[in-house]
Coordinates of C-alpha atoms in Angstrom, one line a residue:
M582 CA 0.4 0.3 0.0
L583 CA 0.9 3.5 -0.8
L584 CA -0.1 6.2 1.1
V585 CA -0.2 10.0 0.7
H586 CA -1.1 13.3 2.5
G587 CA -2.0 16.1 2.7
F588 CA -1.9 20.2 2.3
P589 CA -0.4 20.9 5.1
E590 CA 1.0 17.8 6.8
S591 CA 3.4 14.6 6.5
W592 CA 4.1 11.0 6.3
Y593 CA 3.7 11.2 9.7
S594 CA -1.0 12.3 9.0
W595 CA -0.6 7.9 8.8
R596 CA 0.7 7.3 12.1
H597 CA -2.4 5.7 13.2
Q598 CA -2.6 3.9 9.7
L599 CA 0.2 2.2 9.3
P600 CA 1.1 -0.5 12.6
V601 CA -2.0 -1.3 11.7
L602 CA -2.1 -2.2 8.5
A603 CA 0.9 -3.9 9.2
A604 CA -0.5 -5.8 11.7
A605 CA -3.2 -6.2 9.8
G606 CA -0.8 -8.1 7.7
Y607 CA -0.2 -5.6 5.0
R608 CA 3.0 -3.8 3.5
A609 CA 2.9 0.0 3.9
A610 CA 4.7 2.9 2.9
A611 CA 3.9 6.5 3.8
I612 CA 5.6 8.9 1.8
D613 CA 6.6 12.5 1.9
V614 CA 5.1 14.1 -1.5
R615 CA 7.2 16.5 -3.5
G616 CA 8.1 19.7 -1.0
Y617 CA 7.2 17.9 2.1
G618 CA 9.9 17.3 5.2
R619 CA 12.5 14.8 3.5
S620 CA 11.8 14.2 0.0
S621 CA 12.9 16.6 -2.6
R622 CA 12.3 20.2 -3.0
P623 CA 13.4 21.2 -6.4
G624 CA 12.9 25.2 -7.0
D625 CA 10.8 25.0 -10.7
V626 CA 7.1 25.6 -9.5
A627 CA 6.6 23.4 -13.2
A628 CA 8.5 20.2 -11.2
Y629 CA 5.1 20.2 -9.4
R630 CA 2.9 18.9 -12.2
M631 CA 0.3 16.2 -11.4
L632 CA 2.9 13.7 -13.8
D633 CA 6.1 14.8 -11.6
L634 CA 4.1 13.2 -8.8
V635 CA 2.4 10.5 -10.4
A636 CA 6.1 9.1 -12.1
D637 CA 7.2 9.7 -8.0
N638 CA 4.7 7.2 -7.2
V639 CA 5.3 4.9 -9.0
A640 CA 9.4 4.9 -7.8
V641 CA 8.4 4.3 -4.9
V642 CA 6.4 1.2 -6.0
R643 CA 9.6 0.5 -8.4
A644 CA 11.5 1.2 -5.5
L645 CA 10.3 -1.3 -2.5
G646 CA 10.3 -3.9 -5.1
E647 CA 6.9 -4.5 -5.9
E648 CA 5.2 -4.5 -9.4
S649 CA 2.3 -3.3 -8.2
A650 CA 0.0 -1.1 -5.6
V651 CA -2.9 0.1 -3.9
I652 CA -3.0 3.7 -3.3
V653 CA -4.7 5.4 -0.3
G654 CA -4.9 8.9 -0.5
H655 CA -5.5 12.2 1.5
D656 CA -6.9 15.7 0.8
W657 CA -4.2 16.3 -2.0
G658 CA -3.2 12.6 -1.4
A659 CA -6.4 11.5 -2.9
T660 CA -7.2 13.4 -5.9
I661 CA -3.2 12.1 -6.5
A662 CA -3.9 9.3 -5.9
A663 CA -6.8 9.2 -8.5
D664 CA -4.5 10.3 -10.8
S665 CA -1.6 7.6 -10.1
A666 CA -4.8 5.2 -10.9
L667 CA -5.9 6.4 -13.9
L668 CA -2.5 7.5 -16.1
E669 CA -0.8 3.6 -14.2
P670 CA -3.4 1.8 -14.3
E671 CA -1.8 -1.5 -14.7
V672 CA 0.1 0.0 -11.3
F673 CA -2.1 1.4 -8.6
R674 CA -4.6 -1.8 -9.1
A675 CA -7.4 0.3 -6.2
V676 CA -8.1 3.5 -5.0
G677 CA -9.2 4.6 -1.2
L678 CA -9.7 8.0 -1.2
L679 CA -10.9 10.1 2.0
S680 CA -11.9 12.7 2.4
V681 CA -11.6 15.1 -1.0
P682 CA -14.3 12.9 -3.4
Y683 CA -13.2 11.8 -7.3
A684 CA -14.8 14.5 -10.0
P685 CA -13.0 13.9 -13.6
H686 CA -11.2 15.4 -15.1
G687 CA -12.9 18.5 -17.6
G688 CA -14.8 21.8 -17.1
P689 CA -13.2 26.0 -16.7
R690 CA -9.8 26.3 -16.4
P691 CA -9.0 25.9 -12.3
S692 CA -7.9 28.8 -11.4
E693 CA -11.5 31.3 -13.3
V694 CA -13.2 28.1 -11.2
F695 CA -11.3 30.0 -7.9
A696 CA -11.3 33.3 -9.4
R697 CA -14.6 33.5 -8.9
M698 CA -15.6 32.0 -5.0
G699 CA -16.2 34.9 -2.4
G700 CA -16.9 37.6 -4.3
D701 CA -15.9 40.0 -2.1
E702 CA -14.3 38.1 -0.7
E703 CA -11.3 35.8 -1.8
F704 CA -10.8 32.0 -1.6
Y705 CA -7.7 30.3 0.3
V706 CA -6.7 28.7 -3.1
S707 CA -5.9 31.8 -4.9
R708 CA -4.2 33.3 -2.2
F709 CA -2.8 30.4 -2.6
Q710 CA -1.3 31.3 -6.9
R711 CA 1.8 33.7 -6.3
P712 CA 4.9 32.7 -5.3
G713 CA 5.8 34.3 -1.9
R714 CA 2.9 35.8 -0.5
A715 CA 1.2 33.2 1.3
E716 CA 4.7 32.1 2.4
A717 CA 5.4 35.9 3.7
E718 CA 1.8 35.0 6.1
I719 CA 2.1 31.3 7.8
E720 CA 6.9 31.3 7.1
P721 CA 6.9 33.8 10.6
D722 CA 4.9 32.1 12.2
V723 CA 4.4 28.7 10.9
R724 CA 3.3 26.3 14.8
G725 CA 0.6 28.9 15.2
W726 CA -0.3 29.0 11.0
L727 CA -0.4 25.1 11.3
A728 CA -2.5 25.4 14.9
G729 CA -5.6 27.0 13.4
F730 CA -5.5 25.6 9.6
Y731 CA -6.3 22.5 11.9
A732 CA -8.3 23.6 13.9
A733 CA -10.8 25.4 11.7
M734 CA -10.8 22.4 9.6
S735 CA -11.8 20.1 12.6
A736 CA -15.3 18.8 14.2
D737 CA -14.6 19.9 17.7
T738 CA -12.8 23.5 16.3
M739 CA -14.4 24.6 13.6
P740 CA -16.3 28.2 13.4
A741 CA -19.8 28.1 13.7
P742 CA -22.0 28.0 10.6
D743 CA -22.6 31.4 11.3
A744 CA -19.5 32.3 11.5
P745 CA -16.7 33.6 8.7
D746 CA -16.1 31.4 6.2
P747 CA -11.6 30.6 7.7
H748 CA -11.8 29.0 3.8
F749 CA -11.6 32.9 3.0
A750 CA -10.2 36.2 3.4
G751 CA -10.9 39.6 2.3
R752 CA -9.2 41.3 0.8
D753 CA -7.2 43.3 2.5
G754 CA -6.8 40.5 5.3
A755 CA -4.9 37.4 6.3
L756 CA -6.4 33.7 6.3
R757 CA -5.2 33.4 9.5
D758 CA -7.3 35.5 11.2
R759 CA -10.7 33.8 10.3
F760 CA -8.8 30.8 11.7
P761 CA -9.3 29.5 16.1
A762 CA -7.8 30.2 18.6
G763 CA -7.0 28.9 22.1
R764 CA -7.3 25.0 21.5
L765 CA -5.9 22.3 19.6
P766 CA -8.7 19.7 18.1
A767 CA -8.2 16.9 20.5
W768 CA -7.1 15.0 17.5
L769 CA -4.2 17.1 17.3
S770 CA -1.6 17.7 20.5
E771 CA 1.5 19.5 21.4
H772 CA 4.1 17.4 20.0
D773 CA 2.3 16.3 16.8
L774 CA 1.9 19.9 16.1
D775 CA 5.4 20.1 16.9
V776 CA 6.9 17.8 14.0
Y777 CA 4.0 19.5 10.8
A778 CA 5.7 22.6 12.2
G779 CA 9.3 21.4 13.4
E780 CA 9.3 19.7 9.4
F781 CA 8.2 23.3 7.9
E782 CA 10.9 25.9 9.8
R783 CA 12.7 23.2 8.1
T784 CA 11.4 23.1 4.9
G785 CA 9.0 26.4 4.6
L786 CA 6.1 25.5 3.0
T787 CA 6.9 26.8 -1.2
G788 CA 7.0 22.6 -1.5
A789 CA 3.6 21.9 -0.2
L790 CA 2.1 25.7 -2.1
N791 CA 3.2 24.8 -5.3
R792 CA 1.1 22.2 -5.7
Y793 CA -2.1 24.8 -6.0
R794 CA 0.6 26.5 -8.6
N795 CA 0.0 24.1 -10.6
M796 CA -3.6 23.3 -11.2
D797 CA -4.0 24.7 -14.3
R798 CA -0.9 23.4 -16.1
D799 CA -2.6 19.8 -14.5
W800 CA -5.6 21.7 -16.7
E801 CA -3.7 21.2 -19.6
D802 CA -1.7 18.4 -19.0
L803 CA -4.5 15.5 -18.6
A804 CA -6.7 17.2 -20.8
A805 CA -7.1 13.4 -22.2
L806 CA -8.5 11.8 -19.0
D807 CA -11.5 14.3 -19.5
G808 CA -14.5 13.3 -18.4
A809 CA -12.7 10.0 -17.6
P810 CA -14.5 7.6 -14.2
L811 CA -12.1 5.9 -12.3
T812 CA -12.6 2.4 -12.6
Q813 CA -10.1 0.0 -10.2
P814 CA -11.9 -1.0 -6.7
S815 CA -12.4 2.0 -4.8
V816 CA -13.9 3.5 -1.6
F817 CA -14.4 6.8 -0.2
I818 CA -14.4 8.1 3.0
G819 CA -15.1 11.6 4.8
G820 CA -16.2 13.4 6.8
R821 CA -20.1 14.9 7.2
S822 CA -18.5 18.8 9.0
D823 CA -16.2 18.7 5.8
A824 CA -16.0 21.4 3.1
S825 CA -15.1 19.4 1.0
T826 CA -17.0 17.0 1.5
M827 CA -20.0 19.4 1.9
W828 CA -18.9 21.6 -1.0
L829 CA -19.0 18.4 -4.3
A830 CA -21.4 16.6 -2.8
D831 CA -22.3 16.5 -6.5
A832 CA -19.3 14.4 -7.5
I833 CA -20.7 11.6 -4.6
D834 CA -24.0 11.3 -6.0
A835 CA -22.3 10.5 -9.5
Y836 CA -19.9 8.0 -8.2
P837 CA -22.1 5.2 -10.0
T838 CA -20.8 6.7 -13.1
T839 CA -18.0 7.8 -12.1
L840 CA -16.1 5.4 -9.9
P841 CA -18.3 1.8 -11.0
G842 CA -16.4 0.6 -9.1
L843 CA -16.6 2.2 -5.9
T844 CA -17.6 -1.1 -2.7
G845 CA -17.7 1.3 -0.2
C846 CA -19.1 5.5 0.6
H847 CA -19.2 6.4 4.3
L848 CA -19.7 9.3 5.3
L849 CA -19.0 9.9 9.3
D850 CA -20.9 12.0 11.2
D851 CA -19.4 14.8 13.5
C852 CA -15.9 14.0 11.6
G853 CA -14.4 17.2 10.0
H854 CA -11.0 17.6 7.3
W855 CA -8.6 15.2 8.9
I856 CA -10.4 12.6 8.9
Q857 CA -7.6 9.3 9.3
Q858 CA -6.6 11.4 12.3
E859 CA -9.7 12.0 13.6
R860 CA -12.1 9.2 13.5
P861 CA -8.5 6.9 13.5
A862 CA -10.3 3.3 14.6
E863 CA -13.1 4.1 12.2
V864 CA -10.9 5.1 9.2
N865 CA -8.7 1.5 9.8
R866 CA -11.5 -1.0 10.0
I867 CA -13.0 0.9 6.8
L868 CA -9.8 0.7 5.3
T869 CA -8.8 -2.9 6.6
D870 CA -11.7 -4.6 5.7
W871 CA -12.2 -2.8 2.1
L872 CA -7.7 -5.0 1.5
A873 CA -9.9 -8.0 2.8
S874 CA -12.7 -7.5 0.4
L875 CA -10.5 -6.7 -2.8
P876 CA -8.3 -9.7 -4.8
A877 CA -6.0 -11.4 -4.4

């Protein structure tokens, strides 16, 4: 199994899954995605395009002496996992998607879509586009920014539904202006926060943010996949309190067409975005049951 994390995390986000998967008899590897942690951090923004990340995943499988693997991803990792399976179906024979639903390629240019969101406010994905801009907000206080970002998307600490949405910021404000302050979510200990913050303090955020800066490039690179269903055996796990599952509810409804190999769609009550950390026991049970059901 290859486990692929999202933003802003690392291999460490799979710490609750690795021992359980190993105990169940599976060989599992959780990587630092290109740009994160102990992985390489090329200087060229284009080096973070999806084609390169998929090639990285194939190379990891080969380096471990395997011909194929089950791939499971969370957040950006879910998109990377889906595209890995679309582009390399002989290597990635089954796909687990956490938090971010599968939606086929196609439609308008992504930067144009995100620029239209929010009216007078700016969506976080748009704020991440210009190199250096988000870094200037985050890097002076990496630990504090991460704590707020994690809390903003966790079920037990996220802002109330009638509070300003932390996914957006005023044109003259900062994203962190809307983050909860003073309390960590239950899943995140001070030690866990130290692990995440320590890596980003060492590496900076540019490598991680460069994933967002390649969405239009991916849209062009992968145009041949427009509308393509993901046919391998698959499973989806989302949190009902996660904006990703709420905004992309139509994508979930379309799964009979877009994920014809889907064997389970699980939406967990009172769960936010950091699903394998917020609800590790349930995620582990779902994943191990799903793995046991796959063809040998």
